[in-house]
mmCIF file of C-alpha atoms in Angstrom:
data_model
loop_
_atom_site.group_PDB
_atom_site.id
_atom_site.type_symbol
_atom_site.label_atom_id
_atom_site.label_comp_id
_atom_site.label_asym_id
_atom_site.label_seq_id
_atom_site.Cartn_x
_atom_site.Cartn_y
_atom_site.Cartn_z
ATOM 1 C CA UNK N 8 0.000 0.000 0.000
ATOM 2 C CA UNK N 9 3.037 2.305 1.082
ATOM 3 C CA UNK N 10 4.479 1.418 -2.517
ATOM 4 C CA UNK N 11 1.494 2.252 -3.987
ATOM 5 C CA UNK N 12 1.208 5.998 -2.923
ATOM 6 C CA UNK N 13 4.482 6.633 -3.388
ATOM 7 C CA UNK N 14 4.441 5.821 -7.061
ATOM 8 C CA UNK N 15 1.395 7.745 -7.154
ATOM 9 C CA UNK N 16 2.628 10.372 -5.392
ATOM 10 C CA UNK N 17 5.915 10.469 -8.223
ATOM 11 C CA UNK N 18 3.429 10.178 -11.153
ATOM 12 C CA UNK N 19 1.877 13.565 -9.483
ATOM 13 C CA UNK N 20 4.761 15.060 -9.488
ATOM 14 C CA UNK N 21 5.957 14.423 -12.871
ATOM 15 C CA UNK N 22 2.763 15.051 -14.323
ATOM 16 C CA UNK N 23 2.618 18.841 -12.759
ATOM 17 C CA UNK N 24 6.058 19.265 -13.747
ATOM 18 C CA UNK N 25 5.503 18.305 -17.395
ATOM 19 C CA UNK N 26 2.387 20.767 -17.753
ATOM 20 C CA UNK N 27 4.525 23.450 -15.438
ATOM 21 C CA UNK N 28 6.776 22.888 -18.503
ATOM 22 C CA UNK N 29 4.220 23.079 -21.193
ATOM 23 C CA UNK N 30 2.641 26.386 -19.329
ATOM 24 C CA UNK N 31 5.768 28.461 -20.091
ATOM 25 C CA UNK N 32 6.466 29.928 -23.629
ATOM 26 C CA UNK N 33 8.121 28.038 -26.467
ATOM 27 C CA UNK N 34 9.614 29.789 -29.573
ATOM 28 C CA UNK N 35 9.424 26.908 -32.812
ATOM 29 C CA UNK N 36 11.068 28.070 -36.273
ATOM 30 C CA UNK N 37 10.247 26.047 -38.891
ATOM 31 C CA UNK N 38 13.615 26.247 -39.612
ATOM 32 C CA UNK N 39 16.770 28.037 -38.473
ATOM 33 C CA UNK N 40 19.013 27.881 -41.627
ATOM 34 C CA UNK N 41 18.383 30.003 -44.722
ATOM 35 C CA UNK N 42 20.799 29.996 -47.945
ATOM 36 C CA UNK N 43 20.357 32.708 -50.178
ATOM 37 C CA UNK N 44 22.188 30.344 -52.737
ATOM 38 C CA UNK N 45 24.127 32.716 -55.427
ATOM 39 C CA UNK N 46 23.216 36.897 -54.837
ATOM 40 C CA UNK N 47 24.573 39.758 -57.355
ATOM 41 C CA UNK N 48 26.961 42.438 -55.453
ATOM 42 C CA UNK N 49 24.678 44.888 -57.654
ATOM 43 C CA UNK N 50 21.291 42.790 -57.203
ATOM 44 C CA UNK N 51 19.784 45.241 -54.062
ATOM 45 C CA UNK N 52 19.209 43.451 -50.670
ATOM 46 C CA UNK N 53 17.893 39.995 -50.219
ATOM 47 C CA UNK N 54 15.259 39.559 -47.721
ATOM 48 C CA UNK N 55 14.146 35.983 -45.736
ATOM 49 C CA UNK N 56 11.486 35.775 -43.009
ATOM 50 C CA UNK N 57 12.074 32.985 -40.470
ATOM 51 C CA UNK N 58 8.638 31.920 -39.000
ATOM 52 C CA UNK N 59 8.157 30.577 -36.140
ATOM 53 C CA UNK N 60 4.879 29.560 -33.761
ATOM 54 C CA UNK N 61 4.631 29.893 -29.296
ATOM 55 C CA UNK N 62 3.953 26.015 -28.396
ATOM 56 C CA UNK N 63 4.063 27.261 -25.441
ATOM 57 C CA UNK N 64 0.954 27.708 -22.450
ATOM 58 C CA UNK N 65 2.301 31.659 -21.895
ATOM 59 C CA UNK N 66 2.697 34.529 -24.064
ATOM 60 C CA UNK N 67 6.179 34.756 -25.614
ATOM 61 C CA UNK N 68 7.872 38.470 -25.889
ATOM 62 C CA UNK N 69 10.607 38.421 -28.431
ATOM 63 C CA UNK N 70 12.880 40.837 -26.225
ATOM 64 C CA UNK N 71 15.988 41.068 -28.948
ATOM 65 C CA UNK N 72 17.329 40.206 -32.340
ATOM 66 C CA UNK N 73 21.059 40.920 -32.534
ATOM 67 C CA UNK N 74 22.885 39.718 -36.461
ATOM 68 C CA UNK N 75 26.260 39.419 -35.709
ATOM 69 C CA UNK N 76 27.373 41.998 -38.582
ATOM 70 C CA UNK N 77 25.633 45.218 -39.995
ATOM 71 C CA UNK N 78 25.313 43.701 -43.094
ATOM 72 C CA UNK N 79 22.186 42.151 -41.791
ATOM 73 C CA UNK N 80 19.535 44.786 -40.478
ATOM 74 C CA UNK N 81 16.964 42.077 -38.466
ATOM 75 C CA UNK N 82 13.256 43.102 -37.970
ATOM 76 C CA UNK N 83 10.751 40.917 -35.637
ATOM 77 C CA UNK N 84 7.569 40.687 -34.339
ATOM 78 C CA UNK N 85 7.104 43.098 -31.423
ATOM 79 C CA UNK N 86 4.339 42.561 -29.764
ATOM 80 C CA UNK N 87 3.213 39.381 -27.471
ATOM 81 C CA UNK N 88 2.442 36.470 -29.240
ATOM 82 C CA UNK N 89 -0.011 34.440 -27.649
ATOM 83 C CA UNK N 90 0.413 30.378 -27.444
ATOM 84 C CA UNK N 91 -0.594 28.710 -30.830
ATOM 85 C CA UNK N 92 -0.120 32.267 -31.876
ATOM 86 C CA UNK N 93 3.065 32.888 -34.838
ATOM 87 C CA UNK N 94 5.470 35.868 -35.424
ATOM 88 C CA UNK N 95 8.673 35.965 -37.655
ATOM 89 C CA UNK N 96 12.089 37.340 -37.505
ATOM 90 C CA UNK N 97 13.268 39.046 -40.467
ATOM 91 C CA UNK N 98 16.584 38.824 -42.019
ATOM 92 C CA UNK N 99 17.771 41.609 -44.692
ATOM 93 C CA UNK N 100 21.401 41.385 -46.325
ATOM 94 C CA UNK N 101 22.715 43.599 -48.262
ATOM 95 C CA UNK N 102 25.222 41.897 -50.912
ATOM 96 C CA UNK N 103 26.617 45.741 -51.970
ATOM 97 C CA UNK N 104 30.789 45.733 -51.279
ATOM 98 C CA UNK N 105 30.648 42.187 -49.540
ATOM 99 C CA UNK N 106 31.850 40.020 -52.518
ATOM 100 C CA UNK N 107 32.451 36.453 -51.723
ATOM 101 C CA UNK N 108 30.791 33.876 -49.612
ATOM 102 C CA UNK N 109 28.938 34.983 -46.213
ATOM 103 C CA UNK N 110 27.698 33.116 -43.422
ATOM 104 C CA UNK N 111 25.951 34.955 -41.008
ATOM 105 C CA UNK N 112 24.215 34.752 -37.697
ATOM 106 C CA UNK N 113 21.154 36.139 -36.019
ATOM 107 C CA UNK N 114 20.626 35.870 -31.963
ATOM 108 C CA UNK N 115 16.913 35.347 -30.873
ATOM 109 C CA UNK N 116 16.314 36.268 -27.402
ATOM 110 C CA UNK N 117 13.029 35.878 -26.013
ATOM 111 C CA UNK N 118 10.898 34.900 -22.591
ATOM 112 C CA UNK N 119 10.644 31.079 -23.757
ATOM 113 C CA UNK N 120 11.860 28.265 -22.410
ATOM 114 C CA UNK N 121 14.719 28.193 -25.320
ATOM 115 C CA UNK N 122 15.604 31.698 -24.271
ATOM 116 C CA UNK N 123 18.368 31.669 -27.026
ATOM 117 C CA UNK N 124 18.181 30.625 -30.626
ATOM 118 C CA UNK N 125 20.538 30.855 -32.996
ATOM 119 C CA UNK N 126 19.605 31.245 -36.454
ATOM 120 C CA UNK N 127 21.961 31.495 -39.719
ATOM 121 C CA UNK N 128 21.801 33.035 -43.126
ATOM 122 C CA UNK N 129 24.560 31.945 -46.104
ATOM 123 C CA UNK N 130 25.448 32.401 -50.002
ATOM 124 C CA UNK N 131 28.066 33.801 -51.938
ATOM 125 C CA UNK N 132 27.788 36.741 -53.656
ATOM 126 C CA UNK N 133 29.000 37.365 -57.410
ATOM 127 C CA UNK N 134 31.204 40.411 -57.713
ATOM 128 C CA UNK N 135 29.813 42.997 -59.456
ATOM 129 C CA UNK N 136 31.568 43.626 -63.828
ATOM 130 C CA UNK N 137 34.242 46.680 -62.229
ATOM 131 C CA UNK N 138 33.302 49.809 -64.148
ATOM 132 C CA UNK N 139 36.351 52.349 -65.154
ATOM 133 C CA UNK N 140 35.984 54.527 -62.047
ATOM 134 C CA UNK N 141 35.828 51.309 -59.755
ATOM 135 C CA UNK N 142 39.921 50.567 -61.850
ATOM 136 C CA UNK N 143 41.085 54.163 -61.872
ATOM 137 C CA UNK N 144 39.068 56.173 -59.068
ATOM 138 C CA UNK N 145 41.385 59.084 -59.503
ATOM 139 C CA UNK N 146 40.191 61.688 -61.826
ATOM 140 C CA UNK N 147 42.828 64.155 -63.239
ATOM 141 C CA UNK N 148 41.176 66.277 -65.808
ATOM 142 C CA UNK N 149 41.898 63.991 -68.878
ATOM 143 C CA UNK N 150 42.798 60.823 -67.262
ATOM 144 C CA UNK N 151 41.531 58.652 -64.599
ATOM 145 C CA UNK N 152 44.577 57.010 -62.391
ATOM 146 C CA UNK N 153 44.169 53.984 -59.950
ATOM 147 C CA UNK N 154 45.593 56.085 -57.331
ATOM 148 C CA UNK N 155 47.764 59.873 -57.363
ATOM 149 C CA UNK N 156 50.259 58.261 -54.956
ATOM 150 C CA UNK N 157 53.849 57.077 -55.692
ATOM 151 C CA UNK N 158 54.635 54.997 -52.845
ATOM 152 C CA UNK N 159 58.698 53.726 -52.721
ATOM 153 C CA UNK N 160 58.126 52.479 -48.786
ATOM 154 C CA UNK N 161 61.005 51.662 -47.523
ATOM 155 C CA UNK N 162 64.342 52.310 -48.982
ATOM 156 C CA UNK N 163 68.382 52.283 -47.853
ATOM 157 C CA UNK N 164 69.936 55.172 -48.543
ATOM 158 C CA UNK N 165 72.305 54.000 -51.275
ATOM 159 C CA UNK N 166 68.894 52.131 -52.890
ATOM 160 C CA UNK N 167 66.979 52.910 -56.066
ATOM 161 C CA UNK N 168 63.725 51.578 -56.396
ATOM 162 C CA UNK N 169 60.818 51.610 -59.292
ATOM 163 C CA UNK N 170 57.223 52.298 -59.309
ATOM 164 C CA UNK N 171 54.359 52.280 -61.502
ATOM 165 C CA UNK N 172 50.650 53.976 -61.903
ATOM 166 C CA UNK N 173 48.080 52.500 -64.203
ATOM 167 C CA UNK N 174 45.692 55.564 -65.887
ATOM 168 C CA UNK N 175 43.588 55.328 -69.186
ATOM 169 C CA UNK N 176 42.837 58.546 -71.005
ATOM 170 C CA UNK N 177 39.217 60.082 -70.591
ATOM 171 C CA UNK N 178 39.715 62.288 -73.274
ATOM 172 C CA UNK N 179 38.241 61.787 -77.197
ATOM 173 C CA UNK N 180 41.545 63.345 -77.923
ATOM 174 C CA UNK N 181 45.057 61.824 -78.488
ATOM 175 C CA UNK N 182 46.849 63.593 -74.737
ATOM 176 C CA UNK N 183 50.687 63.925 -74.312
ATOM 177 C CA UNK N 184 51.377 63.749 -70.677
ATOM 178 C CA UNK N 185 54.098 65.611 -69.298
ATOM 179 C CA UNK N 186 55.632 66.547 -65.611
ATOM 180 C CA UNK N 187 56.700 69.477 -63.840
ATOM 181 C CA UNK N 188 58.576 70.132 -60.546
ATOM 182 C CA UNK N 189 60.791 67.130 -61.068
ATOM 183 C CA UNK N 190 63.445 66.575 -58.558
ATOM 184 C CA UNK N 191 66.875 65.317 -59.653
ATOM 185 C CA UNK N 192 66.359 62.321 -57.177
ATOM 186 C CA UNK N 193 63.125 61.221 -59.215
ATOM 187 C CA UNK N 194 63.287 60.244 -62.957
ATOM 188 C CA UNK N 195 59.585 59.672 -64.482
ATOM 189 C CA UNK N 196 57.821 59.347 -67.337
ATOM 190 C CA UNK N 197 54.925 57.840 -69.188
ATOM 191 C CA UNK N 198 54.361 54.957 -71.469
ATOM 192 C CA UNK N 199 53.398 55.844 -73.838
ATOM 193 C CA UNK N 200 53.874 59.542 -74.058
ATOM 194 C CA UNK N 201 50.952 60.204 -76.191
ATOM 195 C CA UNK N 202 47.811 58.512 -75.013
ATOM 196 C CA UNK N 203 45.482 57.652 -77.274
ATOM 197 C CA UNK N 204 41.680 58.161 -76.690
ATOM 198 C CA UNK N 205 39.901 55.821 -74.237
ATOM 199 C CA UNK N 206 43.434 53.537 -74.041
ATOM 200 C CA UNK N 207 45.775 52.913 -70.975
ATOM 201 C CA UNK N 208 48.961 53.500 -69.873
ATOM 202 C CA UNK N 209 51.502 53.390 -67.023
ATOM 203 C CA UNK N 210 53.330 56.352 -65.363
ATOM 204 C CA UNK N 211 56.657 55.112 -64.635
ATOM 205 C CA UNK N 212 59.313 56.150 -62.276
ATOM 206 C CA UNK N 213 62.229 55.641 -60.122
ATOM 207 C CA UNK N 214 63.787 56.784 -57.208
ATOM 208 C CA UNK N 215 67.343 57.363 -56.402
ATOM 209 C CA UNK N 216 67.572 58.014 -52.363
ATOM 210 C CA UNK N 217 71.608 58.402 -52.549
ATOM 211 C CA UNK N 218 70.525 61.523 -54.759
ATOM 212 C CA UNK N 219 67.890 62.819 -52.593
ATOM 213 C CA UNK N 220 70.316 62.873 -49.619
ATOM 214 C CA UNK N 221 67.941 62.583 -46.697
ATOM 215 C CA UNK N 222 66.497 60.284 -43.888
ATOM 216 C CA UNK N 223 63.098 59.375 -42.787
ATOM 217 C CA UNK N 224 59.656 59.864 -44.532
ATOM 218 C CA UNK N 225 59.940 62.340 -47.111
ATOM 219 C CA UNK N 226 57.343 63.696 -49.679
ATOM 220 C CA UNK N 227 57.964 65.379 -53.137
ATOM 221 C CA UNK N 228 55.053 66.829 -55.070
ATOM 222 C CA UNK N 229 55.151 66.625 -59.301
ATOM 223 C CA UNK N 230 52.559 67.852 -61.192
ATOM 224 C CA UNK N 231 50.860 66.093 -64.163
ATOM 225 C CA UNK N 232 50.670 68.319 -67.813
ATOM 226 C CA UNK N 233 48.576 67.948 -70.821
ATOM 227 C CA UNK N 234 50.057 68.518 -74.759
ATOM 228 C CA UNK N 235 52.614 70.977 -72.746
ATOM 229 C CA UNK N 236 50.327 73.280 -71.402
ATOM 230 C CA UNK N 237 51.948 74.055 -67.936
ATOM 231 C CA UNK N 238 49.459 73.980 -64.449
ATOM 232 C CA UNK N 239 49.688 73.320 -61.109
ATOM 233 C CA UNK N 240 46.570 71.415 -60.294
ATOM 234 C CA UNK N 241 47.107 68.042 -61.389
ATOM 235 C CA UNK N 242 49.240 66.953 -58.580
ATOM 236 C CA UNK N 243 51.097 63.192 -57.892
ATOM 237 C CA UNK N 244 52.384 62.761 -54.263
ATOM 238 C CA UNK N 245 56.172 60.844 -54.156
ATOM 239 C CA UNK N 246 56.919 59.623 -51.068
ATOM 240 C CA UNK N 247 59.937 57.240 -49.285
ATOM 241 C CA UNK N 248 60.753 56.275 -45.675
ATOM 242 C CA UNK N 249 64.415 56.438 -46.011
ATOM 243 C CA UNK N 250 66.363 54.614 -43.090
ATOM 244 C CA UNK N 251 69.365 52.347 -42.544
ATOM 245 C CA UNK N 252 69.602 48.471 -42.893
ATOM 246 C CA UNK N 253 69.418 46.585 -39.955
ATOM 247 C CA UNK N 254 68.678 43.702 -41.159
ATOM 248 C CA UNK N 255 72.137 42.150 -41.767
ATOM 249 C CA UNK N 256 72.550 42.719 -37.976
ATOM 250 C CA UNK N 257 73.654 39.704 -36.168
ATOM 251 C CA UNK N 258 72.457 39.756 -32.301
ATOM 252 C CA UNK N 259 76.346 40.646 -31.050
ATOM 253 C CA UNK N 260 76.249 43.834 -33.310
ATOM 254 C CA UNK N 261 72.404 44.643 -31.995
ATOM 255 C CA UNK N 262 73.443 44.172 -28.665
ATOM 256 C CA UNK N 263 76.764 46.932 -28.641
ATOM 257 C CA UNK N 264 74.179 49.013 -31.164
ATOM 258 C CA UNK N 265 73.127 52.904 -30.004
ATOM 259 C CA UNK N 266 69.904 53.524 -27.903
ATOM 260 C CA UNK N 267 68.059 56.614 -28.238
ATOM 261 C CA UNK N 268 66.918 57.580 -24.665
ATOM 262 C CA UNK N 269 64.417 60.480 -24.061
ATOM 263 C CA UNK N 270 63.087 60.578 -20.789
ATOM 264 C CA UNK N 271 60.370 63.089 -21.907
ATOM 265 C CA UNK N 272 58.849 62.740 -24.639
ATOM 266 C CA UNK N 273 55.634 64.861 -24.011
ATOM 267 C CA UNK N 274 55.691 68.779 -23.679
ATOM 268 C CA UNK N 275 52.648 70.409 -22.759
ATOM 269 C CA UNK N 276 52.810 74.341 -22.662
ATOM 270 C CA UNK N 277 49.726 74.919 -20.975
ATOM 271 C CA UNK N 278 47.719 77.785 -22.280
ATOM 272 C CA UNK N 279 48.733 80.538 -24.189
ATOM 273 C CA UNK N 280 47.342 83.946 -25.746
ATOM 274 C CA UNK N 281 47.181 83.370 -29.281
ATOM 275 C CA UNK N 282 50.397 85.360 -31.241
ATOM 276 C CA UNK N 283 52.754 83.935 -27.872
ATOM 277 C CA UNK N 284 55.674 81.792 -28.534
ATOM 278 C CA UNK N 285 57.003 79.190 -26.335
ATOM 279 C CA UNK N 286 60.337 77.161 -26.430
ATOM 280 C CA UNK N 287 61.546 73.920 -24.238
ATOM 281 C CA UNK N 288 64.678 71.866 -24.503
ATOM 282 C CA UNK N 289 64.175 68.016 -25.100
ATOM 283 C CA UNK N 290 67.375 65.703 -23.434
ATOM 284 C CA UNK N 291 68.703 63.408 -25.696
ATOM 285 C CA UNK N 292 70.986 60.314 -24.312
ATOM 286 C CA UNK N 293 72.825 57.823 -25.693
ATOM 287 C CA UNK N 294 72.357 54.886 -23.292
ATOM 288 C CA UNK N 295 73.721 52.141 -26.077
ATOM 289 C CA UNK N 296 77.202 50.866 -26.526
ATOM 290 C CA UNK N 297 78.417 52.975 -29.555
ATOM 291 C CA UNK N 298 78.163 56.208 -30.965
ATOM 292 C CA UNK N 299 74.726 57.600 -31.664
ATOM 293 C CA UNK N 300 74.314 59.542 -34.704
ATOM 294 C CA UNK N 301 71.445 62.563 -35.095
ATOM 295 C CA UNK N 302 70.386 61.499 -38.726
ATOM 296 C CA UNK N 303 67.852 64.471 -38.777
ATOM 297 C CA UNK N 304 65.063 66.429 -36.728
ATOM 298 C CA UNK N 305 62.347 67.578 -38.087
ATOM 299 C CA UNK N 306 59.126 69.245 -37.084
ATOM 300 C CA UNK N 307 55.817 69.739 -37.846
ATOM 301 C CA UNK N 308 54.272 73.121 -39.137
ATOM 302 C CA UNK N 309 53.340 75.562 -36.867
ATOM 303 C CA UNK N 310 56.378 74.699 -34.939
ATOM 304 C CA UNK N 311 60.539 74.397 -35.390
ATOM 305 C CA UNK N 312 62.981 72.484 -33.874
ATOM 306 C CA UNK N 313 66.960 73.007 -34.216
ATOM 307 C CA UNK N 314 69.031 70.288 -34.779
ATOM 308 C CA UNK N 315 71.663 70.317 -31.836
ATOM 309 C CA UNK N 316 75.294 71.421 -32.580
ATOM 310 C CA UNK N 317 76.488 68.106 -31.473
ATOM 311 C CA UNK N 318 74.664 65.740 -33.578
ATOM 312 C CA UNK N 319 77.363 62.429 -32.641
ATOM 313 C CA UNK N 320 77.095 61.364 -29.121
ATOM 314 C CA UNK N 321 79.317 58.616 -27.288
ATOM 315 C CA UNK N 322 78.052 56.279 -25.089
ATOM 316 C CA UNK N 323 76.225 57.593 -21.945
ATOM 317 C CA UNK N 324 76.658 61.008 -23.724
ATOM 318 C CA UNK N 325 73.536 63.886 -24.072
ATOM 319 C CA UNK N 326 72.416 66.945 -25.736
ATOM 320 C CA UNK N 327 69.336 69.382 -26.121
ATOM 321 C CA UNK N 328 67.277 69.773 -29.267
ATOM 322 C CA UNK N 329 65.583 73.219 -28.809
ATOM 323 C CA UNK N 330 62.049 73.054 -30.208
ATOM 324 C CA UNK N 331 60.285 76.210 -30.632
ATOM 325 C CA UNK N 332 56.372 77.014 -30.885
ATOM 326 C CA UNK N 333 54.955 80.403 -32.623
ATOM 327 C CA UNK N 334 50.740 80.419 -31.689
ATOM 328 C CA UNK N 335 50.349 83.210 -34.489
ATOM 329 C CA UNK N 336 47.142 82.116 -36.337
ATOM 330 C CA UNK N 337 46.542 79.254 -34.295
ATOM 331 C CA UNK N 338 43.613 78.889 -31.795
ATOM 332 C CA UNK N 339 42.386 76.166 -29.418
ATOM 333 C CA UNK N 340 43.772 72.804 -28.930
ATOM 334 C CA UNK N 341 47.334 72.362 -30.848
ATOM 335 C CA UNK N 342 49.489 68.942 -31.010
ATOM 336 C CA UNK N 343 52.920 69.615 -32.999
ATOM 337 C CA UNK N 344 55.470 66.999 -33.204
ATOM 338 C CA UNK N 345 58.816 66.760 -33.187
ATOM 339 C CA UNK N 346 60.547 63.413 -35.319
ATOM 340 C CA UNK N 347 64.334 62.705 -34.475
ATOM 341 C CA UNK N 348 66.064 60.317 -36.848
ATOM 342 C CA UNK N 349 68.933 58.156 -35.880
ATOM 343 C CA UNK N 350 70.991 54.745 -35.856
ATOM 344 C CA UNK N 351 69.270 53.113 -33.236
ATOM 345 C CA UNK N 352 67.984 49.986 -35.222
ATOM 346 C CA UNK N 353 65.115 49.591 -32.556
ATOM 347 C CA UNK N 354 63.847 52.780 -32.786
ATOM 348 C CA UNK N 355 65.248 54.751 -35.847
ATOM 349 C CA UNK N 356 62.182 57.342 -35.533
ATOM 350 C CA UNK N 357 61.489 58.566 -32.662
ATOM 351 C CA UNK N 358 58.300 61.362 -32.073
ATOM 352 C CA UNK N 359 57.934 63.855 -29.736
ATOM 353 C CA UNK N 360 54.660 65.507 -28.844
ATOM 354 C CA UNK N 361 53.832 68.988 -27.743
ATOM 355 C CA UNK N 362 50.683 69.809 -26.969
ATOM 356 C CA UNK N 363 48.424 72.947 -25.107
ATOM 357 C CA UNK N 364 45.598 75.156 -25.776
ATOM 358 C CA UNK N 365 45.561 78.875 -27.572
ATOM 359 C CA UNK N 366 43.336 81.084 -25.683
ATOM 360 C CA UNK N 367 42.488 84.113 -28.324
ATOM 361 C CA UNK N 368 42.244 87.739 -26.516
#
């Protein structure tokens, strides 16, 4: 008899637990993955509603719907769905710029019972046929180039190094292309010469950093001409980062190498009345094991610095570079910096900031 009401007693139990269970909300898609198959780049968003139904005994409140990219923008049903009642979660992808395959996700977070569902979106999307302006964005009067930047990177000083520019004439005329403020160090050209109508060509040119003579990231400016006609607006930006090779270093040569040591590398002046100028002295140590050599100091506008007098230091040696700030013209919040170049192989730049505030009268 004892038996007996205790079995009955844990048939109760499960039986209350079971419709306890079946009380509280349940979120059923009728499915959770959706593949878009093959989308066009240019095709305009693709759109999939995922439907689902409460089996649940409650209402179910969808409280988020989170896609784990902004390429899909998710959209739900808001408002309480009651049980046997149905809703959907909306999934909207936008193919433009994403080329490639995608597989993407979507959280579902909700009062249910499954308080988290994952659901997932994939395809691949075709690139879109590249137009002219998609190949040569740049547009230079009669020309279109793929980009108005020569860029040599780095280079040793004793290096000289080539680069090239793809362009293709815009013009229903045959164009000769010619340059102007050409610096000895840089020897360009164009091939071919004369452009024909609607055809390509490259802009060819090398640089010879022995002939330039100077250290760091430096910048020259040539300007692109048309059938000889001479103007200044059709500007091409050269630029190097010319610095020592350490990479034949062994780790005995590294070791007994210079060390650039600054122990303030931050200046701030405070605040100034606009037209004011203030100086400070920056300490430069050697801290290595052999000489340190001052490449070059340069700062940026709006502000000077001197290169010291005693640009070789020994080990444990120092000097002062004597940087200089003129507020004429400026006003508010100003951040100058200061770039010493050396031959520490760890650290062959090395920036230094000044900063304040211009208070105008």
């Amino acid at each position: 008899m004892k038996k007996y009401i205790i079995l009955s007693l844990l048939v109760l139990i499960g039986v209350s637990q079971i419709e306890a269970q079946h009380a509280k909300p349940n979120l059923a898609f009728e499915k959770n993955i959706h593949n878009f198959g093959e989308v066009k780049e240019d095709g305009g968003t693709k759109t999939f509603e995922f439907k689902f139904k409460n089996t649940g005994g409650q209402p179910l409140v969808v409280h988020n719907v989170k896609a784990s990219c902004g390429c899909t923008t998710p959209q739900w049903t808001r408002t309480p769905i009651p049980p046997g009642g149905s809703g959907y979660v909306r999934a909207i992808f936008d193919p433009r710029n994403r080329p490639g395959t995608f597989n993407k996700t979507i959280t579902v977070s909700s009062n249910a019972q499954n308080a988290t569902i994952i659901l997932r979106i994939n395809g691949k999307v075709l690139p879109r046929e590249m137009t002219t302006a998609d190949i040569y964005p740049r547009n230079m009067e009669k020309i279109r180039l793929e980009t108005s930047h020569l860029a040599f990177t780095s280079m040793t000083p004793n290096q000289v190094k080539e680069e090239s520019i793809k362009i293709i004439s815009t013009s229903d005329k045959a164009i000769k292309l010619g340059f102007l403020n050409v610096p000895s160090h840089i020897k360009i050209k164009c091939i071919p010469e004369i452009v024909q109508p609607g055809k390509a060509a490259v802009i060819t040119a090398s640089y010879d950093a022995k002939a330039k003579n100077d250290w760091g990231f430096v910048t020259d400016n040539i300007f692109i001409i048309f059938d000889d006609v001479r103007k200044y607006s059709n500007r091409i930006t050269v630029s190097a980062s010319i610095q020592e090779d350490f990479a034949s270093w062994d780790a005995e040569k590294i070791k007994n190498a210079p060390v650039v040591n600054i122990s303030e590398k931050n200046w701030n002046f405070g605040e100034i009345k606009q037209g004011d100028v203030v100086k400070h002295q920056f300490e430069v140590q050697n801290t290595g094991k052999s000489e340190l050599i001052i490449r070059k100091v340069k700062a940026s506008c709006g502000c000077t610095a001197i290169k010291p007098a005693k640009t070789i230091l020994a080990p444990g040696e120092s000097t002062l570079i004597a940087a200089e700030f003129n507020s004429r013209g400026k006003s508010g919040r100003q951040t100058k910096t200061v770039r010493i170049v050396s031959n520490d192989p760890k650290n062959t730049t090395t920036t230094l900031m000044i900063t304040g505030n211009v208070k105008i009268n």
